[in-house]
mmCIF file of C-alpha atoms and ligand atoms in Angstrom:
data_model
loop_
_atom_site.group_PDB
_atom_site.id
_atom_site.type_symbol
_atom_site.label_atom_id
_atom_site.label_comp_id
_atom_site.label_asym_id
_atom_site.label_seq_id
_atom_site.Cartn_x
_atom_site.Cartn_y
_atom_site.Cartn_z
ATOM 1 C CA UNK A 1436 6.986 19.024 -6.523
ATOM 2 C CA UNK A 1437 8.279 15.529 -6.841
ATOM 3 C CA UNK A 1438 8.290 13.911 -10.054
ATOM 4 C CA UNK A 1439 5.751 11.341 -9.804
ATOM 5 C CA UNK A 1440 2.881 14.184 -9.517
ATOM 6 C CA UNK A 1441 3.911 15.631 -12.712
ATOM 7 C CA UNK A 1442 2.698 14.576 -15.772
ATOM 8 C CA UNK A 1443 5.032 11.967 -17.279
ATOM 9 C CA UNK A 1444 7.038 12.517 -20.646
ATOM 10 C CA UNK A 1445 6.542 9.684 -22.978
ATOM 11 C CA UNK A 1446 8.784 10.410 -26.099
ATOM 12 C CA UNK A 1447 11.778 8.102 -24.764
ATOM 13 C CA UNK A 1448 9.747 4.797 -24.494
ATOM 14 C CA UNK A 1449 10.295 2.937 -26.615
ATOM 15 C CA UNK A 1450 8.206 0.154 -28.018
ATOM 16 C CA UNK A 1451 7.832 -3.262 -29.157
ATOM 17 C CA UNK A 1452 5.527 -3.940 -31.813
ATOM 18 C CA UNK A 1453 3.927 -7.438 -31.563
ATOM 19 C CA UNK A 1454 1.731 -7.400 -35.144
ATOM 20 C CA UNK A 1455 -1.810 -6.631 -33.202
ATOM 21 C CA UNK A 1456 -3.417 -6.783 -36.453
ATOM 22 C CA UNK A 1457 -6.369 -5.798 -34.328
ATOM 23 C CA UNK A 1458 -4.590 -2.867 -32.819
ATOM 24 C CA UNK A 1459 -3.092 -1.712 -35.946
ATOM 25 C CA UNK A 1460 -6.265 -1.689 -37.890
ATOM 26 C CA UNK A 1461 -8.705 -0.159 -35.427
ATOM 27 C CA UNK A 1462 -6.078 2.270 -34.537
ATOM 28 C CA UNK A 1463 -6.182 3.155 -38.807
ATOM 29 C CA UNK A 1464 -10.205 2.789 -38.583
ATOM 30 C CA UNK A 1465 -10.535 4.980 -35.405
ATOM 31 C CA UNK A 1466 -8.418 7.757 -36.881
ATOM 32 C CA UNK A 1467 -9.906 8.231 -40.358
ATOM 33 C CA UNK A 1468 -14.172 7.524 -39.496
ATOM 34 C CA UNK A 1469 -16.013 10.016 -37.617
ATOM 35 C CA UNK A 1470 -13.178 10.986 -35.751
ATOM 36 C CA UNK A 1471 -10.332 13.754 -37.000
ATOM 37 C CA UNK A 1472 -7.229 14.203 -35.240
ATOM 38 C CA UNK A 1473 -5.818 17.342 -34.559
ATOM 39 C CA UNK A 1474 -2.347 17.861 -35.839
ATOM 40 C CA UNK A 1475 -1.813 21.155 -34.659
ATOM 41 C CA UNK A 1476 -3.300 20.875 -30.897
ATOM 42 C CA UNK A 1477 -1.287 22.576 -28.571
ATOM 43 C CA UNK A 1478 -0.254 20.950 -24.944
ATOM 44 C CA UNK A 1479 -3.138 21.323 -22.912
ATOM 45 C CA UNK A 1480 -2.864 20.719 -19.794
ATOM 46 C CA UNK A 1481 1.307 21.089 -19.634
ATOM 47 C CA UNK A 1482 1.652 23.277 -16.963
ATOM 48 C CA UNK A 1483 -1.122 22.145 -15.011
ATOM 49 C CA UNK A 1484 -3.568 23.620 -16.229
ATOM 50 C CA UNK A 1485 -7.602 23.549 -16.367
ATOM 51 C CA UNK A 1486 -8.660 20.186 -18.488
ATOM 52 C CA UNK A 1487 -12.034 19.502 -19.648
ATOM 53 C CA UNK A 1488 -13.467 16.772 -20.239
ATOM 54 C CA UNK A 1489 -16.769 14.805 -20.370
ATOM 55 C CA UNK A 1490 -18.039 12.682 -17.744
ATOM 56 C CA UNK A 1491 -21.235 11.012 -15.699
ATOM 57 C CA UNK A 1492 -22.299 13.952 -13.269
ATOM 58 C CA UNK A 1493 -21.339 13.118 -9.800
ATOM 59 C CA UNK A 1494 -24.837 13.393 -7.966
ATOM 60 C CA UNK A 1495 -24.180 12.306 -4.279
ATOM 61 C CA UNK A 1496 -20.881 11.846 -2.037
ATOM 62 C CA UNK A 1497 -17.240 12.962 -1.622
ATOM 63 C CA UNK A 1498 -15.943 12.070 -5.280
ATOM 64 C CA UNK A 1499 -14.667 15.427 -6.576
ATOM 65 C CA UNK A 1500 -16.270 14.938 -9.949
ATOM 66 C CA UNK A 1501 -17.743 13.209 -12.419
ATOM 67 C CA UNK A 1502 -16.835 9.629 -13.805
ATOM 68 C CA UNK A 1503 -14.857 10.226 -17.289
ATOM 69 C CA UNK A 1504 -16.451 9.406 -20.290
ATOM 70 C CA UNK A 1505 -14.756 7.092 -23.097
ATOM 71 C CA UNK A 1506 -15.873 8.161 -26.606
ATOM 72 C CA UNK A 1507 -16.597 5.069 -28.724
ATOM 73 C CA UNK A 1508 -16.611 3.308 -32.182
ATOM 74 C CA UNK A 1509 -18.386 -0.152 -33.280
ATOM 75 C CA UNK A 1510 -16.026 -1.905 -36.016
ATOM 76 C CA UNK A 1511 -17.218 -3.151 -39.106
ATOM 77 C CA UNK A 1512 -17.410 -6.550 -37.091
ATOM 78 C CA UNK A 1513 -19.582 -5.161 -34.082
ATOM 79 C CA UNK A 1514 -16.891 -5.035 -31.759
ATOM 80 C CA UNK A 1515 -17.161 -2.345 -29.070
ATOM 81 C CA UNK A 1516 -13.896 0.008 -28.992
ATOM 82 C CA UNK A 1517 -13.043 3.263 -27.482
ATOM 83 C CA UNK A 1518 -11.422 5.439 -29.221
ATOM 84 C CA UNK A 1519 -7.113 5.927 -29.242
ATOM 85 C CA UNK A 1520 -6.376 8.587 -31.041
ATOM 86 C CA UNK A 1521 -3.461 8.673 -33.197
ATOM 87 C CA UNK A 1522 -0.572 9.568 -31.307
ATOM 88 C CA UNK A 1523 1.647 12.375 -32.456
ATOM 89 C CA UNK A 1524 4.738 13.700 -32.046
ATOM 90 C CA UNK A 1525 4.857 17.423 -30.106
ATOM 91 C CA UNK A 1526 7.737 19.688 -28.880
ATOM 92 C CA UNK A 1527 7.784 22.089 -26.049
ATOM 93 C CA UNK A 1528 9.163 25.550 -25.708
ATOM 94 C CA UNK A 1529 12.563 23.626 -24.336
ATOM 95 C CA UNK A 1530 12.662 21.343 -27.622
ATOM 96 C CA UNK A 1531 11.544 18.491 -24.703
ATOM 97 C CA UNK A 1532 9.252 16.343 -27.625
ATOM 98 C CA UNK A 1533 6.697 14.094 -26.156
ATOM 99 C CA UNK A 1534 4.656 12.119 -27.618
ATOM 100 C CA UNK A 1535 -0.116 12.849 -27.645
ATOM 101 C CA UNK A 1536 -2.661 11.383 -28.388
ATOM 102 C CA UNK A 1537 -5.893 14.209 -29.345
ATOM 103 C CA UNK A 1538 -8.686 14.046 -31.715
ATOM 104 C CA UNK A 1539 -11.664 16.167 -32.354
ATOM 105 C CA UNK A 1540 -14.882 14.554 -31.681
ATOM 106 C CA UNK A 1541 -18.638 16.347 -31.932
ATOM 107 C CA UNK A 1542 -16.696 19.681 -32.034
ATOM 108 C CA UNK A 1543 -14.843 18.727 -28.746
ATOM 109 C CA UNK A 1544 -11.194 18.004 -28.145
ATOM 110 C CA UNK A 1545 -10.472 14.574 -26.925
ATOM 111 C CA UNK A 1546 -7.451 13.900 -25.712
ATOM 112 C CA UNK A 1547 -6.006 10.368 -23.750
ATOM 113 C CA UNK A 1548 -4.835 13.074 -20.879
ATOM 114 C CA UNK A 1549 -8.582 12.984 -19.817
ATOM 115 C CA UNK A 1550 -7.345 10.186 -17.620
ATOM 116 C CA UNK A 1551 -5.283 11.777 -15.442
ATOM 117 C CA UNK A 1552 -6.461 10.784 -12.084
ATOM 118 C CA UNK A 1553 -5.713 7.345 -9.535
ATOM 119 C CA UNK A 1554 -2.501 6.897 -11.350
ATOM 120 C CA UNK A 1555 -3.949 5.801 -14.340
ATOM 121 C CA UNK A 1556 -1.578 8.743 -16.500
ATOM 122 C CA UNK A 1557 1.939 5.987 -15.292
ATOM 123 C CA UNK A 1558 -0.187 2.587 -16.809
ATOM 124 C CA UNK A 1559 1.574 1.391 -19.560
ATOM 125 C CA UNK A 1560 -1.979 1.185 -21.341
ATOM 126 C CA UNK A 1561 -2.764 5.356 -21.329
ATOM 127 C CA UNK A 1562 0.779 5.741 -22.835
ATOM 128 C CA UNK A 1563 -0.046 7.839 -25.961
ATOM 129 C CA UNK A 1564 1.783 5.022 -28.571
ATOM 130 C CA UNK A 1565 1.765 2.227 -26.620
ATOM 131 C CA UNK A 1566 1.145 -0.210 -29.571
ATOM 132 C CA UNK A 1567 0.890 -3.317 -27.509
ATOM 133 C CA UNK A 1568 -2.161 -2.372 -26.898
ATOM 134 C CA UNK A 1569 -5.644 -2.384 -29.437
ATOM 135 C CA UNK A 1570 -8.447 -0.075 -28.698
ATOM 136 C CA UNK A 1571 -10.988 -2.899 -28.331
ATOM 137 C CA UNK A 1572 -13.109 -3.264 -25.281
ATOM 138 C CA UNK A 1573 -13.461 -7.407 -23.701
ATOM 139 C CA UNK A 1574 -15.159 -8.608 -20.945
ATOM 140 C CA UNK A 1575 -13.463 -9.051 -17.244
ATOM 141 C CA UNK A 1576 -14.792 -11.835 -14.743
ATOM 142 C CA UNK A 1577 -18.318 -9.796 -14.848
ATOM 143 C CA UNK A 1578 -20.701 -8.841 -12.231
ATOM 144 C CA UNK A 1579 -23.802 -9.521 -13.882
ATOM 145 C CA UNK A 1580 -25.745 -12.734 -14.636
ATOM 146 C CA UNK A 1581 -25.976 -12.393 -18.541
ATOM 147 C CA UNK A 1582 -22.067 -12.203 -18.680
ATOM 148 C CA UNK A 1583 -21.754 -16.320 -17.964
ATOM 149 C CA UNK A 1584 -22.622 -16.398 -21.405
ATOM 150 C CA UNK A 1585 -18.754 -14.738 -22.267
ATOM 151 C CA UNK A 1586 -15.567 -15.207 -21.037
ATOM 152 C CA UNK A 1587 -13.228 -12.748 -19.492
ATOM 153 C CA UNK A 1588 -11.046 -11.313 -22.342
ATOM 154 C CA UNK A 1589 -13.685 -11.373 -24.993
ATOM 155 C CA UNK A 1590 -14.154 -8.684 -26.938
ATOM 156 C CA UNK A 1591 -17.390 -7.083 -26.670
ATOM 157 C CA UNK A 1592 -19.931 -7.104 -29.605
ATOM 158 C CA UNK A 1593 -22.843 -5.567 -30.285
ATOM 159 C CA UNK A 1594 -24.573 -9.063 -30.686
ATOM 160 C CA UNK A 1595 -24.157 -9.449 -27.017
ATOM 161 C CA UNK A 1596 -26.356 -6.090 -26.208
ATOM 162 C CA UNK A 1597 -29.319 -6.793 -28.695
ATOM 163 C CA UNK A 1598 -31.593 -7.608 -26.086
ATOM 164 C CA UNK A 1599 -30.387 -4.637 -23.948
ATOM 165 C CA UNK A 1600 -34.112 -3.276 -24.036
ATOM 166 C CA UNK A 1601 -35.406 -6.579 -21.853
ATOM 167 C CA UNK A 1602 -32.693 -6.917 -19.559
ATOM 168 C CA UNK A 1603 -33.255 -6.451 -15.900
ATOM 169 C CA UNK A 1604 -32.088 -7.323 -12.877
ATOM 170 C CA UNK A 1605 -32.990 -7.226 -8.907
ATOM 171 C CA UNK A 1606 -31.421 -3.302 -8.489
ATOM 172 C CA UNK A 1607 -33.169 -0.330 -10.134
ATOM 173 C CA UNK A 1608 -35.648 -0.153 -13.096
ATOM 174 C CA UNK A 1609 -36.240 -1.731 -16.180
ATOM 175 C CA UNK A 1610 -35.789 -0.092 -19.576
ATOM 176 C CA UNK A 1611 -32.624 1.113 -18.100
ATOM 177 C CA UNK A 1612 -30.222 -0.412 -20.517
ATOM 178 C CA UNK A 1613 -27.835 -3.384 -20.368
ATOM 179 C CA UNK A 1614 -24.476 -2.889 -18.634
ATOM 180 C CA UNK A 1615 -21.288 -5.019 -19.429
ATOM 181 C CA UNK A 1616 -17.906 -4.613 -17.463
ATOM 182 C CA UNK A 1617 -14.869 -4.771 -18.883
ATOM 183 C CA UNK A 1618 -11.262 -3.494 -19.332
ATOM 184 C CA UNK A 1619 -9.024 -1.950 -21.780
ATOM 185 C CA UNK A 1620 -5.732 -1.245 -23.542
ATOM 186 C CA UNK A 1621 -4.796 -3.537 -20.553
ATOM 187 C CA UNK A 1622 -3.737 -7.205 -22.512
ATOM 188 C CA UNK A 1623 -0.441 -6.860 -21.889
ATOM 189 C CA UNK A 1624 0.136 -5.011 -18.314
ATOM 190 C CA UNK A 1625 0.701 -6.034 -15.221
ATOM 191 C CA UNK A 1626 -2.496 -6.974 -13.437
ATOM 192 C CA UNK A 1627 -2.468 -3.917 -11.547
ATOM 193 C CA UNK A 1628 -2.586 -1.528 -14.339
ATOM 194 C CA UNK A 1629 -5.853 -3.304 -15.600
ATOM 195 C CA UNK A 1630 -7.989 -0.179 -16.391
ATOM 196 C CA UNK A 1631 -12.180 -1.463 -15.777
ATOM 197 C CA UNK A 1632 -14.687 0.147 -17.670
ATOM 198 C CA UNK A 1633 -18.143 -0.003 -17.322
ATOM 199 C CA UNK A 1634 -20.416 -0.146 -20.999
ATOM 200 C CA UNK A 1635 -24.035 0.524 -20.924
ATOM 201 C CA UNK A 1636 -26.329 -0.106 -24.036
ATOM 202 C CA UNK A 1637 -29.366 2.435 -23.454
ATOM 203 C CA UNK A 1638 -32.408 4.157 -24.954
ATOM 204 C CA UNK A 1639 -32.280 6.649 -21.923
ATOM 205 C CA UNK A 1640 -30.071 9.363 -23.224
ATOM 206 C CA UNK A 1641 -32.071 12.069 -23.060
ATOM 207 C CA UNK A 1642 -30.297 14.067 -26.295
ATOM 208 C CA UNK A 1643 -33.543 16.881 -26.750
ATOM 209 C CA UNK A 1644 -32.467 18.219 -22.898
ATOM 210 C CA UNK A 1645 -28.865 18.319 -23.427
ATOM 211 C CA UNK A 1646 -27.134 21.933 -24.396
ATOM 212 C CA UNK A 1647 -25.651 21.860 -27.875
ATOM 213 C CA UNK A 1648 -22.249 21.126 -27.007
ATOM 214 C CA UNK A 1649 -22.905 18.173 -25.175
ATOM 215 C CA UNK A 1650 -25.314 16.922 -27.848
ATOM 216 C CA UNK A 1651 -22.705 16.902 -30.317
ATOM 217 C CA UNK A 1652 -20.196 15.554 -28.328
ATOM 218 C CA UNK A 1653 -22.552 12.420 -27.286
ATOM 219 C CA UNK A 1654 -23.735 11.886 -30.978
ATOM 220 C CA UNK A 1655 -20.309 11.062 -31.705
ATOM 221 C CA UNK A 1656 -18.755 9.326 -28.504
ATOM 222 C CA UNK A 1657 -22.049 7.206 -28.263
ATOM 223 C CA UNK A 1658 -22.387 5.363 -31.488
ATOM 224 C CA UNK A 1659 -25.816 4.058 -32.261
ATOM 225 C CA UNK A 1660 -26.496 0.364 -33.080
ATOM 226 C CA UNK A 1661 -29.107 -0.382 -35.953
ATOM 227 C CA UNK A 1662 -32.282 -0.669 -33.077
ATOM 228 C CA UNK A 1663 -31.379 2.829 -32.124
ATOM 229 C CA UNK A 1664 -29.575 1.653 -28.766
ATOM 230 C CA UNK A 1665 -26.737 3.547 -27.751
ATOM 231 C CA UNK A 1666 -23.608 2.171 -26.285
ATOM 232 C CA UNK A 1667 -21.922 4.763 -23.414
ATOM 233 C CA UNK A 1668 -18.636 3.567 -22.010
ATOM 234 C CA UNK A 1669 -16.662 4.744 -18.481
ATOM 235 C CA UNK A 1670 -13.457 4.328 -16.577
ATOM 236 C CA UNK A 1671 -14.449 2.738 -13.745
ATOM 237 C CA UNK A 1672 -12.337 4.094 -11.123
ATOM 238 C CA UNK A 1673 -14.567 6.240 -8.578
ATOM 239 C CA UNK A 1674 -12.272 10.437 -8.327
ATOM 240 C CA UNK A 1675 -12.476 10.119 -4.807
ATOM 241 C CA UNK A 1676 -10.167 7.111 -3.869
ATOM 242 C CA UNK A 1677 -10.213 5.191 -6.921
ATOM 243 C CA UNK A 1678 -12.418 2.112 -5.668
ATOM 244 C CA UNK A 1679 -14.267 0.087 -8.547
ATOM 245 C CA UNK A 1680 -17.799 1.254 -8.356
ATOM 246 C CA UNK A 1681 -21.426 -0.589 -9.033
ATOM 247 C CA UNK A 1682 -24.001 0.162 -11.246
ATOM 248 C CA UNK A 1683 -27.133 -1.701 -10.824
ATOM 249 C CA UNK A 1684 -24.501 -4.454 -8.904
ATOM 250 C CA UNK A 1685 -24.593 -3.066 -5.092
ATOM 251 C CA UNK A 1686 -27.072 -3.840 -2.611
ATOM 252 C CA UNK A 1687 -26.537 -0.528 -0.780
ATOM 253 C CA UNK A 1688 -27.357 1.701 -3.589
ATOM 254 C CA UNK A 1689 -30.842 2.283 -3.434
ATOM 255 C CA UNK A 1690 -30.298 3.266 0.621
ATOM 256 C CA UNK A 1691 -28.416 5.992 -1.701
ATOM 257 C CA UNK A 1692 -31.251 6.659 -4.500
ATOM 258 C CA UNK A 1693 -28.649 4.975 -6.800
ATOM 259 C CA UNK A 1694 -31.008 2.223 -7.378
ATOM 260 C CA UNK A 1695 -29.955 3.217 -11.754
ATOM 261 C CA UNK A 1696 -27.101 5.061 -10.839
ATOM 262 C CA UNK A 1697 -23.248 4.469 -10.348
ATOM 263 C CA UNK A 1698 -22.789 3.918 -7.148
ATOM 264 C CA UNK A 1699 -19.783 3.569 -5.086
ATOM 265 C CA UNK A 1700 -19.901 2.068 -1.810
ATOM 266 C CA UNK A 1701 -16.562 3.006 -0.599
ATOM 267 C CA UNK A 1702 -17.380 6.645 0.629
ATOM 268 C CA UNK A 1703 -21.149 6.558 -0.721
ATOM 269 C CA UNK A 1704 -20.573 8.439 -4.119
ATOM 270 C CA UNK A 1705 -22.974 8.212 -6.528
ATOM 271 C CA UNK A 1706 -22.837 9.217 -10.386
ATOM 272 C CA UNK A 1707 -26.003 9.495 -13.414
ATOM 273 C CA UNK A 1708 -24.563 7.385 -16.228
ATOM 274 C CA UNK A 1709 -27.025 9.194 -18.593
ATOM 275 C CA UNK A 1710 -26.770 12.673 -17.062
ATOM 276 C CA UNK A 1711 -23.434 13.721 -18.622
ATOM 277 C CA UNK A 1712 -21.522 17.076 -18.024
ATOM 278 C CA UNK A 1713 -18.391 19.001 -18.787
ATOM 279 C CA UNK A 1714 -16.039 18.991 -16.045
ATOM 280 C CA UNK A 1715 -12.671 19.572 -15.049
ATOM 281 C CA UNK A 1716 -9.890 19.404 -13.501
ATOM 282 C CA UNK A 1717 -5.960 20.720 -13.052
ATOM 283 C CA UNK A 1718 -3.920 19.001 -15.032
ATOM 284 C CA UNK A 1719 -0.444 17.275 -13.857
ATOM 285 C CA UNK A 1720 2.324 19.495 -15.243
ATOM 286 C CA UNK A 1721 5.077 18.141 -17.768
ATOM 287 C CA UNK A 1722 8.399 17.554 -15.628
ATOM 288 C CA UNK A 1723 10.015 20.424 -17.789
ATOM 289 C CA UNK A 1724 6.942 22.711 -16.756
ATOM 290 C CA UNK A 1725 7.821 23.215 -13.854
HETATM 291 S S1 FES B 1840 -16.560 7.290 -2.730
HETATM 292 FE FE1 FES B 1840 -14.559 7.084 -1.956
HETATM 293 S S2 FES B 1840 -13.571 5.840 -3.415
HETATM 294 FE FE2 FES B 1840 -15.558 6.095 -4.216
#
């Protein structure tokens, strides 16, 4: 197996620490609210093994599996953030240390390894203590009308999303939600590192039909605002061949029955960004794994 499809050792990078004051205290904030890290976590995934994770359920097309879920937090500000857990030291078998970043949320292990898939485990954002980098969500150029009224490389607030019960556009339904695309942990990389996300403020998570698991899981990763709207945040990178998908933003979806779904036009996969399941995958290995 060549190196570059194993699972890359972080523990000799080292870092520069520019005084993010945002980065430093939502880093603090995200590891000590509802969120508790896990010390003691073992490696999962090392070896490539079978990691779970959480994810919009792939309803339609050639992607392998569901879009991956980003748990989130709202600062004391209303800024939208996903959550970076505190990364922490770990040492294999070999004495090989590496450096992880895992936390505990709803009863379910979250871990930054979640995002092992189109490359995105080599961007200098998903390294575990890359400190460059705050866990804040902001805007990108935007696909939607309402986002004239920010620019890209704002961060998103929950101001922004308090009329997410009105908004509408030509694709799908209303009373859908408001959606916002953005990126993150991706200020300071090269422009082709950029992670996208995709944010949706929604009433339409449908918590009575969900097992318990999943319930507590999206209590915590989808924090409510004060009128009871939930925000629900993705990477946007389809798991078939990585293109950026649409939601609500592509004419061809509805030819799909994706009129208020995800819907990538690439190889026609669609996703339900308020159907979420557990999936999984097989990890990359550790180079000393192998
Ligand atoms: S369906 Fe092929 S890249 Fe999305």
């Amino acid at each position: 197996m060549a190196n570059d499809d194993k699972y890359p050792v972080e523990s000799d990078r080292r870092r520069f620490v520019k005084g993010v004051v945002g980065g430093a205290a939502i880093s603090g904030a995200l590891a000590t609210g509802a969120v508790t890290v896990t010390s003691t976590t073992t490696p999962t995934g090392g070896g490539g093994g079978i990691m779970n994770y959480f994810g919009a359920n792939r309803t339609l097309g050639p992607a392998p599996r569901g879009l991956p879920q980003i748990p989130m937090e709202i600062t004391d500000d209303g800024e939208l953030a996903g959550v970076w857990p505190e990364p922490e030291s770990e040492t294999l078998g070999d004495g090989t240390e590496f450096v992880r970043s895992a936390a505990e949320i709803g009863g379910v292990e979250y871990t930054t390894e979640w995002f092992q898939y189109c490359g995105l485990q080599t961007f200098e954002g998903i390294v575990p203590d890359n400190t460059d980098e705050d866990a804040l969500f902001r805007y990108d150029a935007g696909v939607y009308d309402w986002m004239d009224e920010v620019d890209g490389g704002d961060v998103m607030l929950t101001e922004h999303f308090e009329d997410y019960d009105d908004w509408t556009t030509q694709i799908g339904d209303p009373d859908q939600g408001k959606p916002a695309t953005g990126t993150w942990r991706s200020e300071e990389v090269p422009a082709e590192e950029t992670i996208p996300i995709l944010v949706i403020k929604t009433d339409q998570l449908d918590f009575d039909a969900m097992d318990e698991r999943t319930r507590d899981w999206m209590e915590a990763a989808c924090p409510e605002d004060e009128d009871g709207g939930r925000y629900i945040a993705y990477v946007y990178k389809c798991t078939h061949f990585c293109c950026v998908p649409g939601y609500r933003s592509l004419a061809g979806a509805p030819d799909f029955g994706a009129d208020n779904k995800i819907y990538c036009n690439c190889h026609n996969s669609v996703y339900d960004p308020f159907d979420i399941v557990e999936d999984q995958f097989p990890s990359l290995p550790r180079p000393e794994d192998s």
